[in-house]
Amino acid sequence: MKKHISILIKPASALCNLRCKYCFYANISSIREVRSYGKMKDAVVEEMIPNIYADLEDGDELAIAFQGGEPTYAGLTYFEKFIAVINRQEKRVHVTYAMQTNGTIINERWIPLLRDNHFLVGLSIDGGPLYHDANRVDTHGGGTFRRVMQTKELFDRYGIEYNILCVLTNELAKHPQKVYKFLVDNHVRFTQFIPCLDDLDAEEKSDFALTPERFASFYQQLFPLWLGELKRGRYRSIKLFDDIINLFVGGRVTACGLAGQCQIQYVIEADGSVYPCDFYALDKYRLGYITEETLKELFSKPMSFAWLHDKRKLPAYCATCPFKQYCCGGCKRMKDAMYVAPSGRMCGYQTVLQTILPHAQEIATLATAAGEVTA
């Protein structure tokens, strides 16, 4: 049976050339013994890749995503050497590449790497210059919107496949119409809204962190705009909508945590240390080192089993939820941003499902007619 393995690599650890005000990984790294492991050394790459391939056979699939910090901070040469090591492996494994980037370092020199290796790039743009420049700032506090849009234009010119990653802060969630207009005006076809989270060790809720009420309101107002376009034959991918249709019409889970079951993500830090989840890349959750063990050996660790079988107590509100068997409480890290509100009287995700699911079959049919099969 063909295996499909996904790994997430942080080639520059928590290093970044920006100082985004809501960065969750800056918080994660600040509560570890080692804040940043620096840039991944060639020796780590040389030892890591054979250990990844040890559990693969001809015909298997390997999805490699690079994230940060800022992964391009590792330098273009790092990626060229990494891919060269992959290409030296004897097993005929189908490898796909993805990268999540703030886009400020990428220039034309990066295009051959991204184009020739068919990278899918997640480009961070927060829904327009006003919202983007308020939070996505450089080391001097200056906004970065114009620079990132230059990278988007570069991708458009050279045919680089990309998605827009938009951090959905509590403030941005007040303006769904403006955000959607930005997507339409700039011909953005694929967008993922990432709920902005409180720091893992936060004692009180920040102004940035999304609330379940605001999460629900944003998607309730966004949905008719999106559905209206779809009815006119224009399919614009909004990842949460796609994931819901995939789950409830197609029976496929296409988003980590959406069905309430954690998976081992194999998050590999720059020193080769491995963690089960990007949100919990902390010392106490370290599974081991990919330079010393294979993925199968890491998966067999007691910490892996503890992570997979962690059962948390759900809020009382969940007991009568008609979607409980599908959701099972959702992602535990997202619980305060999009699920049951502190009042215990509403759930943001339930509200969104109640908005979308009456149209689910129609959406699947329209998407298929538009040439996009989501279910």
Tab-separated table of C-alpha atoms in Angstrom:
chain	number	residue	atom	x	y	z
A	1	MET	CA	0.000	0.000	0.000
A	2	LYS	CA	1.348	3.382	-1.004
A	3	LYS	CA	2.397	5.572	1.919
A	4	HIS	CA	1.977	9.340	2.087
A	5	ILE	CA	4.192	11.102	4.622
A	6	SER	CA	4.208	14.827	5.382
A	7	ILE	CA	6.944	16.685	7.244
A	8	LEU	CA	7.352	20.326	8.185
A	9	ILE	CA	10.907	21.683	8.341
A	10	LYS	CA	12.086	24.899	9.990
A	11	PRO	CA	15.382	25.558	8.175
A	12	ALA	CA	15.958	28.856	9.977
A	13	SER	CA	14.230	27.879	13.235
A	14	ALA	CA	12.622	30.965	14.813
A	15	LEU	CA	14.896	33.415	12.985
A	16	CYS	CA	12.963	36.032	11.010
A	17	ASN	CA	13.585	39.379	9.347
A	18	LEU	CA	10.167	40.676	10.463
A	19	ARG	CA	8.629	41.383	13.851
A	20	CYS	CA	4.960	40.553	13.298
A	21	LYS	CA	3.094	41.619	16.407
A	22	TYR	CA	1.025	38.427	16.723
A	23	CYS	CA	3.645	35.794	15.768
A	24	PHE	CA	2.790	32.538	17.548
A	25	TYR	CA	6.186	30.961	16.880
A	26	ALA	CA	8.020	33.856	18.493
A	27	ASN	CA	6.013	33.003	21.599
A	28	ILE	CA	6.644	29.246	21.295
A	29	SER	CA	10.391	29.747	20.928
A	30	SER	CA	10.506	32.203	23.843
A	31	ILE	CA	9.329	29.536	26.311
A	32	ARG	CA	11.848	26.885	25.210
A	33	GLU	CA	15.250	26.370	26.737
A	34	VAL	CA	16.755	27.316	23.351
A	35	ARG	CA	14.909	30.189	21.694
A	36	SER	CA	16.257	29.536	18.194
A	37	TYR	CA	18.381	26.727	16.781
A	38	GLY	CA	19.753	28.986	14.040
A	39	LYS	CA	20.089	27.911	10.435
A	40	MET	CA	20.061	24.205	9.619
A	41	LYS	CA	23.568	22.928	8.930
A	42	ASP	CA	24.437	20.866	5.849
A	43	ALA	CA	25.373	17.944	8.106
A	44	VAL	CA	21.842	17.851	9.535
A	45	VAL	CA	20.371	17.712	6.020
A	46	GLU	CA	22.747	14.920	5.004
A	47	GLU	CA	21.770	12.816	8.034
A	48	MET	CA	18.083	13.735	8.090
A	49	ILE	CA	17.030	12.823	4.564
A	50	PRO	CA	18.283	9.195	4.574
A	51	ASN	CA	16.445	8.666	7.868
A	52	ILE	CA	13.248	10.040	6.307
A	53	TYR	CA	13.663	7.780	3.269
A	54	ALA	CA	14.334	4.742	5.473
A	55	ASP	CA	10.591	4.231	5.954
A	56	LEU	CA	9.664	4.877	2.297
A	57	GLU	CA	9.496	2.593	-0.728
A	58	ASP	CA	9.300	3.103	-4.479
A	59	GLY	CA	6.010	4.790	-5.367
A	60	ASP	CA	5.457	6.382	-1.954
A	61	GLU	CA	4.734	10.099	-1.587
A	62	LEU	CA	6.646	12.593	0.539
A	63	ALA	CA	5.293	16.107	1.115
A	64	ILE	CA	7.897	18.533	2.443
A	65	ALA	CA	6.853	21.955	3.729
A	66	PHE	CA	9.247	24.663	4.890
A	67	GLN	CA	8.147	27.118	7.551
A	68	GLY	CA	9.599	29.386	10.195
A	69	GLY	CA	10.317	31.824	11.561
A	70	GLU	CA	11.070	32.795	8.016
A	71	PRO	CA	12.343	29.804	5.992
A	72	THR	CA	13.920	31.897	3.207
A	73	TYR	CA	16.201	33.352	5.889
A	74	ALA	CA	18.144	30.078	5.521
A	75	GLY	CA	19.212	31.290	2.077
A	76	LEU	CA	18.697	30.112	-1.489
A	77	THR	CA	21.779	27.881	-1.345
A	78	TYR	CA	20.273	25.897	1.533
A	79	PHE	CA	17.265	24.898	-0.577
A	80	GLU	CA	19.396	24.089	-3.607
A	81	LYS	CA	21.582	21.782	-1.509
A	82	PHE	CA	18.542	20.246	0.204
A	83	ILE	CA	16.924	19.326	-3.110
A	84	ALA	CA	20.236	17.990	-4.410
A	85	VAL	CA	20.383	15.585	-1.457
A	86	ILE	CA	16.770	14.520	-2.112
A	87	ASN	CA	17.599	13.886	-5.770
A	88	ARG	CA	20.526	11.630	-4.786
A	89	GLN	CA	18.260	9.164	-2.990
A	90	GLU	CA	17.852	5.881	-4.854
A	91	LYS	CA	14.224	5.157	-3.984
A	92	ARG	CA	11.711	6.492	-6.512
A	93	VAL	CA	9.595	8.568	-4.135
A	94	HIS	CA	7.278	11.305	-5.427
A	95	VAL	CA	8.300	14.461	-3.557
A	96	THR	CA	6.281	17.682	-3.387
A	97	TYR	CA	7.475	20.956	-1.907
A	98	ALA	CA	5.683	23.793	-0.159
A	99	MET	CA	6.874	26.902	1.631
A	100	GLN	CA	5.207	29.427	3.928
A	101	THR	CA	6.909	32.815	3.647
A	102	ASN	CA	6.487	36.489	4.433
A	103	GLY	CA	7.728	37.125	0.891
A	104	THR	CA	10.089	39.978	1.689
A	105	ILE	CA	13.344	38.156	0.881
A	106	ILE	CA	12.237	36.473	-2.355
A	107	ASN	CA	13.404	38.052	-5.619
A	108	GLU	CA	13.960	36.837	-9.180
A	109	ARG	CA	16.925	34.712	-8.086
A	110	TRP	CA	14.459	32.424	-6.271
A	111	ILE	CA	12.212	31.859	-9.290
A	112	PRO	CA	14.119	28.922	-10.874
A	113	LEU	CA	14.084	27.021	-7.574
A	114	LEU	CA	10.367	27.589	-6.999
A	115	ARG	CA	9.349	27.036	-10.623
A	116	ASP	CA	11.526	24.056	-11.505
A	117	ASN	CA	10.653	22.180	-8.306
A	118	HIS	CA	6.949	23.079	-8.458
A	119	PHE	CA	6.809	24.708	-5.028
A	120	LEU	CA	3.410	25.654	-3.649
A	121	VAL	CA	4.060	28.893	-1.783
A	122	GLY	CA	1.959	30.207	1.085
A	123	LEU	CA	2.416	33.982	0.870
A	124	SER	CA	1.408	35.985	3.946
A	125	ILE	CA	-0.751	39.023	3.136
A	126	ASP	CA	-3.223	40.316	5.699
A	127	GLY	CA	-6.144	41.515	3.588
A	128	GLY	CA	-4.964	44.932	2.414
A	129	PRO	CA	-2.333	47.581	3.254
A	130	LEU	CA	-4.037	49.059	6.315
A	131	TYR	CA	-4.410	45.755	8.161
A	132	HIS	CA	-1.168	44.229	6.875
A	133	ASP	CA	1.072	47.167	7.777
A	134	ALA	CA	-0.492	47.469	11.233
A	135	ASN	CA	0.974	44.127	12.315
A	136	ARG	CA	3.410	42.725	9.732
A	137	VAL	CA	6.305	45.076	10.342
A	138	ASP	CA	10.063	44.944	9.827
A	139	THR	CA	12.727	45.336	12.533
A	140	HIS	CA	12.310	49.133	12.370
A	141	GLY	CA	8.538	48.988	12.751
A	142	GLY	CA	7.833	49.772	9.102
A	143	GLY	CA	5.047	48.148	7.116
A	144	THR	CA	5.850	45.452	4.541
A	145	PHE	CA	2.742	45.385	2.348
A	146	ARG	CA	4.298	46.976	-0.743
A	147	ARG	CA	7.284	44.618	-0.670
A	148	VAL	CA	5.095	41.523	-0.336
A	149	MET	CA	2.831	42.646	-3.166
A	150	GLN	CA	5.920	42.943	-5.365
A	151	THR	CA	6.590	39.276	-4.627
A	152	LYS	CA	2.985	38.402	-5.492
A	153	GLU	CA	3.401	40.200	-8.823
A	154	LEU	CA	6.619	38.259	-9.381
A	155	PHE	CA	4.776	34.981	-8.776
A	156	ASP	CA	2.005	36.021	-11.160
A	157	ARG	CA	4.515	36.930	-13.851
A	158	TYR	CA	6.422	33.640	-13.650
A	159	GLY	CA	3.510	31.322	-12.962
A	160	ILE	CA	4.550	30.325	-9.426
A	161	GLU	CA	1.702	28.515	-7.670
A	162	TYR	CA	0.746	30.264	-4.436
A	163	ASN	CA	-1.938	30.662	-1.800
A	164	ILE	CA	-2.512	33.788	0.249
A	165	LEU	CA	-2.238	33.231	4.002
A	166	CYS	CA	-4.163	35.845	5.943
A	167	VAL	CA	-3.951	35.983	9.745
A	168	LEU	CA	-7.478	36.620	10.977
A	169	THR	CA	-7.084	38.954	13.936
A	170	ASN	CA	-10.045	40.106	15.966
A	171	GLU	CA	-9.788	43.516	14.285
A	172	LEU	CA	-9.498	42.204	10.731
A	173	ALA	CA	-12.507	39.950	11.308
A	174	LYS	CA	-14.667	43.088	11.572
A	175	HIS	CA	-14.150	43.789	7.866
A	176	PRO	CA	-15.067	40.723	5.753
A	177	GLN	CA	-16.409	42.798	2.853
A	178	LYS	CA	-13.193	44.824	2.556
A	179	VAL	CA	-11.061	41.691	2.800
A	180	TYR	CA	-13.064	39.911	0.112
A	181	LYS	CA	-12.888	42.972	-2.158
A	182	PHE	CA	-9.102	42.879	-1.784
A	183	LEU	CA	-9.053	39.240	-2.872
A	184	VAL	CA	-11.260	39.959	-5.887
A	185	ASP	CA	-9.431	43.146	-6.930
A	186	ASN	CA	-6.061	41.384	-6.739
A	187	HIS	CA	-7.201	38.199	-8.498
A	188	VAL	CA	-6.421	35.962	-5.530
A	189	ARG	CA	-7.775	32.471	-6.204
A	190	PHE	CA	-6.647	30.591	-3.095
A	191	THR	CA	-6.855	31.954	0.448
A	192	GLN	CA	-6.439	30.500	3.908
A	193	PHE	CA	-7.543	32.566	6.893
A	194	ILE	CA	-5.475	31.612	9.931
A	195	PRO	CA	-7.137	32.359	13.290
A	196	CYS	CA	-4.929	34.643	15.377
A	197	LEU	CA	-4.163	33.012	18.707
A	198	ASP	CA	-3.222	34.185	22.154
A	199	ASP	CA	0.269	33.318	23.351
A	200	LEU	CA	0.453	29.789	24.717
A	201	ASP	CA	1.379	31.160	28.144
A	202	ALA	CA	-0.952	34.182	28.021
A	203	GLU	CA	-2.691	35.101	31.276
A	204	GLU	CA	-5.298	37.321	29.607
A	205	LYS	CA	-6.676	37.660	26.080
A	206	SER	CA	-4.796	40.000	23.761
A	207	ASP	CA	-6.357	42.554	21.406
A	208	PHE	CA	-5.123	40.498	18.434
A	209	ALA	CA	-6.563	37.128	19.400
A	210	LEU	CA	-9.683	36.047	17.534
A	211	THR	CA	-12.850	35.242	19.490
A	212	PRO	CA	-15.472	32.617	18.544
A	213	GLU	CA	-18.074	35.356	18.124
A	214	ARG	CA	-15.912	37.347	15.718
A	215	PHE	CA	-14.844	34.160	13.891
A	216	ALA	CA	-18.495	33.290	13.261
A	217	SER	CA	-19.456	36.806	12.215
A	218	PHE	CA	-16.580	37.037	9.730
A	219	TYR	CA	-17.444	33.803	7.926
A	220	GLN	CA	-21.208	34.439	8.041
A	221	GLN	CA	-20.676	37.699	6.148
A	222	LEU	CA	-18.002	36.275	3.855
A	223	PHE	CA	-20.039	33.256	2.805
A	224	PRO	CA	-22.745	34.972	0.685
A	225	LEU	CA	-20.060	36.942	-1.179
A	226	TRP	CA	-18.187	33.731	-1.923
A	227	LEU	CA	-21.301	31.730	-2.815
A	228	GLY	CA	-22.524	34.528	-5.093
A	229	GLU	CA	-19.310	34.306	-7.099
A	230	LEU	CA	-19.544	30.540	-7.234
A	231	LYS	CA	-23.095	30.742	-8.609
A	232	ARG	CA	-21.734	32.966	-11.380
A	233	GLY	CA	-19.233	30.247	-12.283
A	234	ARG	CA	-16.237	31.703	-10.446
A	235	TYR	CA	-14.609	29.361	-7.946
A	236	ARG	CA	-12.447	31.199	-5.423
A	237	SER	CA	-10.950	28.828	-2.858
A	238	ILE	CA	-11.486	29.743	0.800
A	239	LYS	CA	-9.819	26.902	2.666
A	240	LEU	CA	-12.282	26.568	5.534
A	241	PHE	CA	-15.204	26.361	3.094
A	242	ASP	CA	-13.319	23.743	1.060
A	243	ASP	CA	-12.497	21.751	4.191
A	244	ILE	CA	-16.119	21.742	5.347
A	245	ILE	CA	-17.399	20.535	1.976
A	246	ASN	CA	-14.666	17.900	1.822
A	247	LEU	CA	-15.663	16.622	5.272
A	248	PHE	CA	-19.448	16.730	5.077
A	249	VAL	CA	-19.940	15.866	1.401
A	250	GLY	CA	-16.789	13.964	0.497
A	251	GLY	CA	-16.103	12.330	3.862
A	252	ARG	CA	-12.448	13.437	3.756
A	253	VAL	CA	-10.544	15.254	6.499
A	254	THR	CA	-8.371	17.854	4.753
A	255	ALA	CA	-7.403	20.041	7.710
A	256	CYS	CA	-5.451	19.070	10.797
A	257	GLY	CA	-7.565	19.207	13.957
A	258	LEU	CA	-10.867	20.003	12.251
A	259	ALA	CA	-12.268	16.605	13.247
A	260	GLY	CA	-10.866	16.817	16.759
A	261	GLN	CA	-8.165	14.185	16.290
A	262	CYS	CA	-4.541	15.276	16.554
A	263	GLN	CA	-2.025	13.799	14.126
A	264	ILE	CA	1.762	13.609	14.294
A	265	GLN	CA	2.961	16.415	12.031
A	266	TYR	CA	6.702	15.652	12.205
A	267	VAL	CA	7.810	19.225	12.795
A	268	ILE	CA	11.595	19.246	12.332
A	269	GLU	CA	13.549	22.093	13.875
A	270	ALA	CA	16.864	23.357	12.500
A	271	ASP	CA	18.886	21.156	14.876
A	272	GLY	CA	17.005	18.038	13.785
A	273	SER	CA	14.732	17.828	16.821
A	274	VAL	CA	11.214	16.582	16.039
A	275	TYR	CA	7.860	17.613	17.543
A	276	PRO	CA	4.288	16.360	17.013
A	277	CYS	CA	2.728	19.767	16.279
A	278	ASP	CA	3.842	23.214	15.155
A	279	PHE	CA	1.783	24.766	17.944
A	280	TYR	CA	3.608	22.689	20.551
A	281	ALA	CA	7.247	22.652	19.410
A	282	LEU	CA	8.308	22.750	23.051
A	283	ASP	CA	11.007	20.915	24.976
A	284	LYS	CA	8.554	18.667	26.816
A	285	TYR	CA	7.014	17.422	23.549
A	286	ARG	CA	10.292	16.650	21.765
A	287	LEU	CA	10.070	13.178	20.202
A	288	GLY	CA	13.787	12.864	19.472
A	289	TYR	CA	16.102	13.750	16.593
A	290	ILE	CA	15.617	12.854	12.935
A	291	THR	CA	19.410	12.735	12.568
A	292	GLU	CA	19.468	9.785	14.970
A	293	GLU	CA	16.201	7.914	14.332
A	294	THR	CA	13.752	7.236	11.518
A	295	LEU	CA	10.222	8.613	11.389
A	296	LYS	CA	8.844	5.184	12.251
A	297	GLU	CA	11.051	5.009	15.345
A	298	LEU	CA	9.996	8.502	16.391
A	299	PHE	CA	6.348	7.609	15.836
A	300	SER	CA	6.780	4.647	18.192
A	301	LYS	CA	7.876	6.825	21.112
A	302	PRO	CA	5.649	7.020	24.223
A	303	MET	CA	5.252	10.770	23.631
A	304	SER	CA	3.755	10.063	20.199
A	305	PHE	CA	1.149	7.718	21.641
A	306	ALA	CA	0.376	10.170	24.443
A	307	TRP	CA	-0.127	12.919	21.863
A	308	LEU	CA	-2.384	10.834	19.641
A	309	HIS	CA	-4.546	9.578	22.493
A	310	ASP	CA	-4.816	12.782	24.504
A	311	LYS	CA	-8.447	13.051	25.564
A	312	ARG	CA	-9.581	16.449	26.779
A	313	LYS	CA	-12.831	17.321	28.491
A	314	LEU	CA	-15.211	19.091	26.134
A	315	PRO	CA	-17.366	22.045	27.205
A	316	ALA	CA	-20.923	21.205	28.271
A	317	TYR	CA	-22.172	23.045	25.180
A	318	CYS	CA	-20.770	20.262	22.991
A	319	ALA	CA	-23.049	17.617	24.499
A	320	THR	CA	-26.085	18.702	22.467
A	321	CYS	CA	-24.229	19.843	19.338
A	322	PRO	CA	-25.559	18.157	16.167
A	323	PHE	CA	-22.027	18.195	14.719
A	324	LYS	CA	-20.247	16.661	17.703
A	325	GLN	CA	-19.424	13.384	15.924
A	326	TYR	CA	-17.722	15.302	13.100
A	327	CYS	CA	-15.968	17.952	15.170
A	328	CYS	CA	-15.196	16.163	18.465
A	329	GLY	CA	-14.157	19.500	19.957
A	330	GLY	CA	-11.888	20.537	17.074
A	331	CYS	CA	-8.266	21.655	17.360
A	332	LYS	CA	-7.281	22.051	21.003
A	333	ARG	CA	-5.002	24.997	20.214
A	334	MET	CA	-7.806	26.803	18.351
A	335	LYS	CA	-10.445	26.224	21.020
A	336	ASP	CA	-10.511	29.816	22.329
A	337	ALA	CA	-10.431	31.361	18.848
A	338	MET	CA	-13.171	29.538	16.940
A	339	TYR	CA	-15.068	27.044	19.051
A	340	VAL	CA	-17.097	27.415	22.279
A	341	ALA	CA	-17.109	30.952	23.651
A	342	PRO	CA	-16.257	31.638	27.320
A	343	SER	CA	-19.952	32.355	27.933
A	344	GLY	CA	-20.687	28.709	27.063
A	345	ARG	CA	-23.682	29.834	25.022
A	346	MET	CA	-22.352	29.674	21.447
A	347	CYS	CA	-19.738	27.984	19.277
A	348	GLY	CA	-18.178	29.836	16.370
A	349	TYR	CA	-17.582	26.708	14.319
A	350	GLN	CA	-21.113	25.419	14.909
A	351	THR	CA	-22.485	28.759	13.699
A	352	VAL	CA	-20.383	28.577	10.538
A	353	LEU	CA	-21.512	25.006	9.859
A	354	GLN	CA	-25.146	26.025	10.278
A	355	THR	CA	-24.532	28.768	7.716
A	356	ILE	CA	-22.797	26.606	5.116
A	357	LEU	CA	-24.205	23.088	5.339
A	358	PRO	CA	-27.698	23.879	3.986
A	359	HIS	CA	-25.868	24.756	0.742
A	360	ALA	CA	-23.274	21.957	0.882
A	361	GLN	CA	-24.508	19.778	-1.976
A	362	GLU	CA	-25.170	22.808	-4.152
A	363	ILE	CA	-21.624	24.048	-3.487
A	364	ALA	CA	-20.120	20.696	-4.408
A	365	THR	CA	-22.114	20.630	-7.652
A	366	LEU	CA	-21.233	24.222	-8.568
A	367	ALA	CA	-17.560	23.694	-7.751
A	368	THR	CA	-17.460	20.624	-9.984
A	369	ALA	CA	-19.132	22.574	-12.790
A	370	ALA	CA	-16.534	25.325	-12.366
A	371	GLY	CA	-13.791	22.751	-12.821
A	372	GLU	CA	-12.851	22.490	-9.160
A	373	VAL	CA	-13.654	19.192	-7.453
A	374	THR	CA	-13.618	19.748	-3.687
A	375	ALA	CA	-15.513	16.699	-2.505
